[in-house]
Tab-separated table of C-alpha atoms in Angstrom:
chain	number	residue	atom	x	y	z
C	360	UNK	CA	-14.541	9.474	17.571
C	361	UNK	CA	-12.152	7.685	15.206
C	362	UNK	CA	-9.614	9.583	13.179
C	363	UNK	CA	-9.341	9.491	9.409
C	364	UNK	CA	-6.976	6.770	8.178
C	365	UNK	CA	-3.621	7.985	6.939
C	366	UNK	CA	-2.916	7.333	3.263
C	367	UNK	CA	0.305	5.896	1.868
C	368	UNK	CA	0.855	5.869	-1.897
C	369	UNK	CA	3.672	3.757	-3.383
C	370	UNK	CA	4.908	4.764	-6.848
C	371	UNK	CA	6.552	1.351	-7.378
C	372	UNK	CA	9.508	3.063	-9.005
C	373	UNK	CA	12.026	0.211	-9.156
C	374	UNK	CA	10.009	-2.948	-9.845
C	375	UNK	CA	7.578	-1.107	-12.127
C	376	UNK	CA	4.958	-3.855	-11.837
C	377	UNK	CA	2.030	-1.450	-11.446
C	378	UNK	CA	0.645	-0.088	-14.726
C	379	UNK	CA	1.908	3.462	-15.291
C	380	UNK	CA	-1.580	4.738	-16.182
C	381	UNK	CA	-3.023	3.431	-12.915
C	382	UNK	CA	-0.244	4.935	-10.770
C	383	UNK	CA	-0.537	8.301	-12.463
C	384	UNK	CA	-4.335	8.415	-12.253
C	385	UNK	CA	-4.388	7.484	-8.551
C	386	UNK	CA	-1.681	10.031	-7.734
C	387	UNK	CA	-3.522	12.732	-9.706
C	388	UNK	CA	-6.799	12.013	-7.841
C	389	UNK	CA	-5.000	12.168	-4.494
C	390	UNK	CA	-3.374	15.496	-5.380
C	391	UNK	CA	-6.664	16.965	-6.615
C	392	UNK	CA	-8.516	15.855	-3.477
C	393	UNK	CA	-6.601	18.072	-1.066
C	394	UNK	CA	-6.529	15.153	1.407
C	395	UNK	CA	-3.154	14.720	3.115
C	396	UNK	CA	-1.203	11.647	2.028
C	397	UNK	CA	2.332	10.362	2.017
C	398	UNK	CA	3.903	9.306	-1.282
C	399	UNK	CA	6.968	7.080	-1.429
C	400	UNK	CA	9.053	6.067	-4.420
C	401	UNK	CA	9.114	2.354	-3.647
C	402	UNK	CA	7.967	0.322	-0.622
C	403	UNK	CA	10.158	-2.618	-1.644
C	404	UNK	CA	13.257	-0.438	-1.494
C	405	UNK	CA	12.175	1.093	1.825
C	406	UNK	CA	11.651	-2.380	3.269
C	407	UNK	CA	15.062	-3.535	2.062
C	408	UNK	CA	16.642	-0.540	3.825
C	409	UNK	CA	14.423	-1.070	6.901
C	410	UNK	CA	13.460	2.572	6.597
C	411	UNK	CA	12.285	3.939	9.988
C	412	UNK	CA	9.433	5.716	8.191
C	413	UNK	CA	7.670	2.356	7.889
C	414	UNK	CA	7.663	1.957	11.662
C	415	UNK	CA	6.364	5.502	12.053
C	416	UNK	CA	3.518	4.748	9.653
C	417	UNK	CA	2.407	1.700	11.638
C	418	UNK	CA	2.399	3.513	14.983
C	419	UNK	CA	-0.428	5.911	14.250
C	420	UNK	CA	-4.017	5.670	13.194
C	421	UNK	CA	-5.466	3.285	10.695
C	422	UNK	CA	-3.671	3.252	7.362
C	423	UNK	CA	-4.704	2.804	3.726
C	424	UNK	CA	-1.914	1.752	1.383
C	425	UNK	CA	-2.048	2.059	-2.410
C	426	UNK	CA	0.573	-0.348	-3.658
C	427	UNK	CA	0.518	-4.005	-4.589
C	428	UNK	CA	-0.933	-7.273	-3.321
C	429	UNK	CA	-1.995	-7.104	0.365
C	430	UNK	CA	0.107	-10.149	1.270
C	431	UNK	CA	3.206	-8.555	-0.317
C	432	UNK	CA	2.661	-5.250	1.492
C	433	UNK	CA	2.185	-7.139	4.775
C	434	UNK	CA	5.525	-8.906	4.386
C	435	UNK	CA	7.357	-5.777	3.218
C	436	UNK	CA	6.389	-4.032	6.444
C	437	UNK	CA	7.163	-7.145	8.521
C	438	UNK	CA	10.624	-7.451	6.933
C	439	UNK	CA	11.312	-3.872	8.016
C	440	UNK	CA	10.327	-4.719	11.626
C	441	UNK	CA	7.189	-2.608	11.227
C	442	UNK	CA	4.260	-5.049	11.278
C	443	UNK	CA	1.002	-3.582	10.031
C	444	UNK	CA	-1.936	-3.469	12.442
C	445	UNK	CA	-4.098	-6.060	10.682
C	446	UNK	CA	-7.360	-4.668	12.026
C	447	UNK	CA	-6.499	-1.092	10.997
C	448	UNK	CA	-4.936	-1.574	7.549
C	449	UNK	CA	-6.490	-1.565	4.089
C	450	UNK	CA	-4.305	-2.292	1.068
C	451	UNK	CA	-5.439	-1.243	-2.401
C	452	UNK	CA	-3.834	-3.270	-5.157
C	453	UNK	CA	-2.922	-1.012	-8.079
C	454	UNK	CA	-1.662	-4.037	-10.029
C	455	UNK	CA	-5.188	-5.392	-10.510
C	456	UNK	CA	-7.718	-2.766	-9.357
C	457	UNK	CA	-8.793	0.085	-11.655
C	458	UNK	CA	-7.493	3.556	-10.729
C	459	UNK	CA	-11.009	4.877	-10.068
C	460	UNK	CA	-11.695	2.100	-7.562
C	461	UNK	CA	-8.356	2.585	-5.774
C	462	UNK	CA	-8.788	6.360	-5.537
C	463	UNK	CA	-12.391	6.084	-4.333
C	464	UNK	CA	-11.381	3.632	-1.595
C	465	UNK	CA	-8.418	5.762	-0.519
C	466	UNK	CA	-10.572	8.868	-0.248
C	467	UNK	CA	-13.456	7.111	1.508
C	468	UNK	CA	-13.710	7.560	5.280
C	469	UNK	CA	-14.598	3.863	5.522
C	470	UNK	CA	-11.783	1.430	6.324
C	471	UNK	CA	-12.046	-2.144	5.041
C	472	UNK	CA	-9.190	-4.083	6.691
C	473	UNK	CA	-7.917	-6.721	4.289
C	474	UNK	CA	-4.396	-7.678	5.313
C	475	UNK	CA	-4.113	-11.477	5.388
C	476	UNK	CA	-3.424	-13.181	8.676
C	477	UNK	CA	-1.600	-16.398	9.353
C	478	UNK	CA	1.451	-18.016	7.895
C	479	UNK	CA	2.612	-18.072	4.324
C	480	UNK	CA	1.410	-21.160	2.484
C	481	UNK	CA	2.154	-22.709	-0.892
C	482	UNK	CA	-0.797	-20.769	-2.286
C	483	UNK	CA	1.104	-17.526	-1.532
C	484	UNK	CA	4.006	-18.526	-3.801
C	485	UNK	CA	4.413	-16.645	-7.095
C	486	UNK	CA	2.967	-18.450	-10.090
C	487	UNK	CA	5.243	-19.462	-12.953
C	488	UNK	CA	4.839	-17.389	-16.102
C	489	UNK	CA	3.085	-19.129	-18.978
C	490	UNK	CA	5.469	-20.117	-21.756
């Protein structure tokens, strides 16, 4: 019998690249659900500090992360010497997915691993802003 994936919610406090309405709606749904989850202020900051909590999170069961782009989350954990288990990790992208979709996926018992494998390529590079 598999255990329920743990849930990690990133509030993206410092970069503030996730729409405020999406963050608030996802957090509200998680709180209302009664499902246990871990909320952090900012994964980028935790990665920069190599916070041991990131290693703890990767040592357990499957994990669902509500944050940013899957490739960014993968490298944030890797930079903190806490590589994500690719086959047991689902990343929900609050930058582009609607809050309802993110919350529904987080609260679903189903895990859809989606962390990219392989090396970084030119396609992974940030795109220049349109002038």
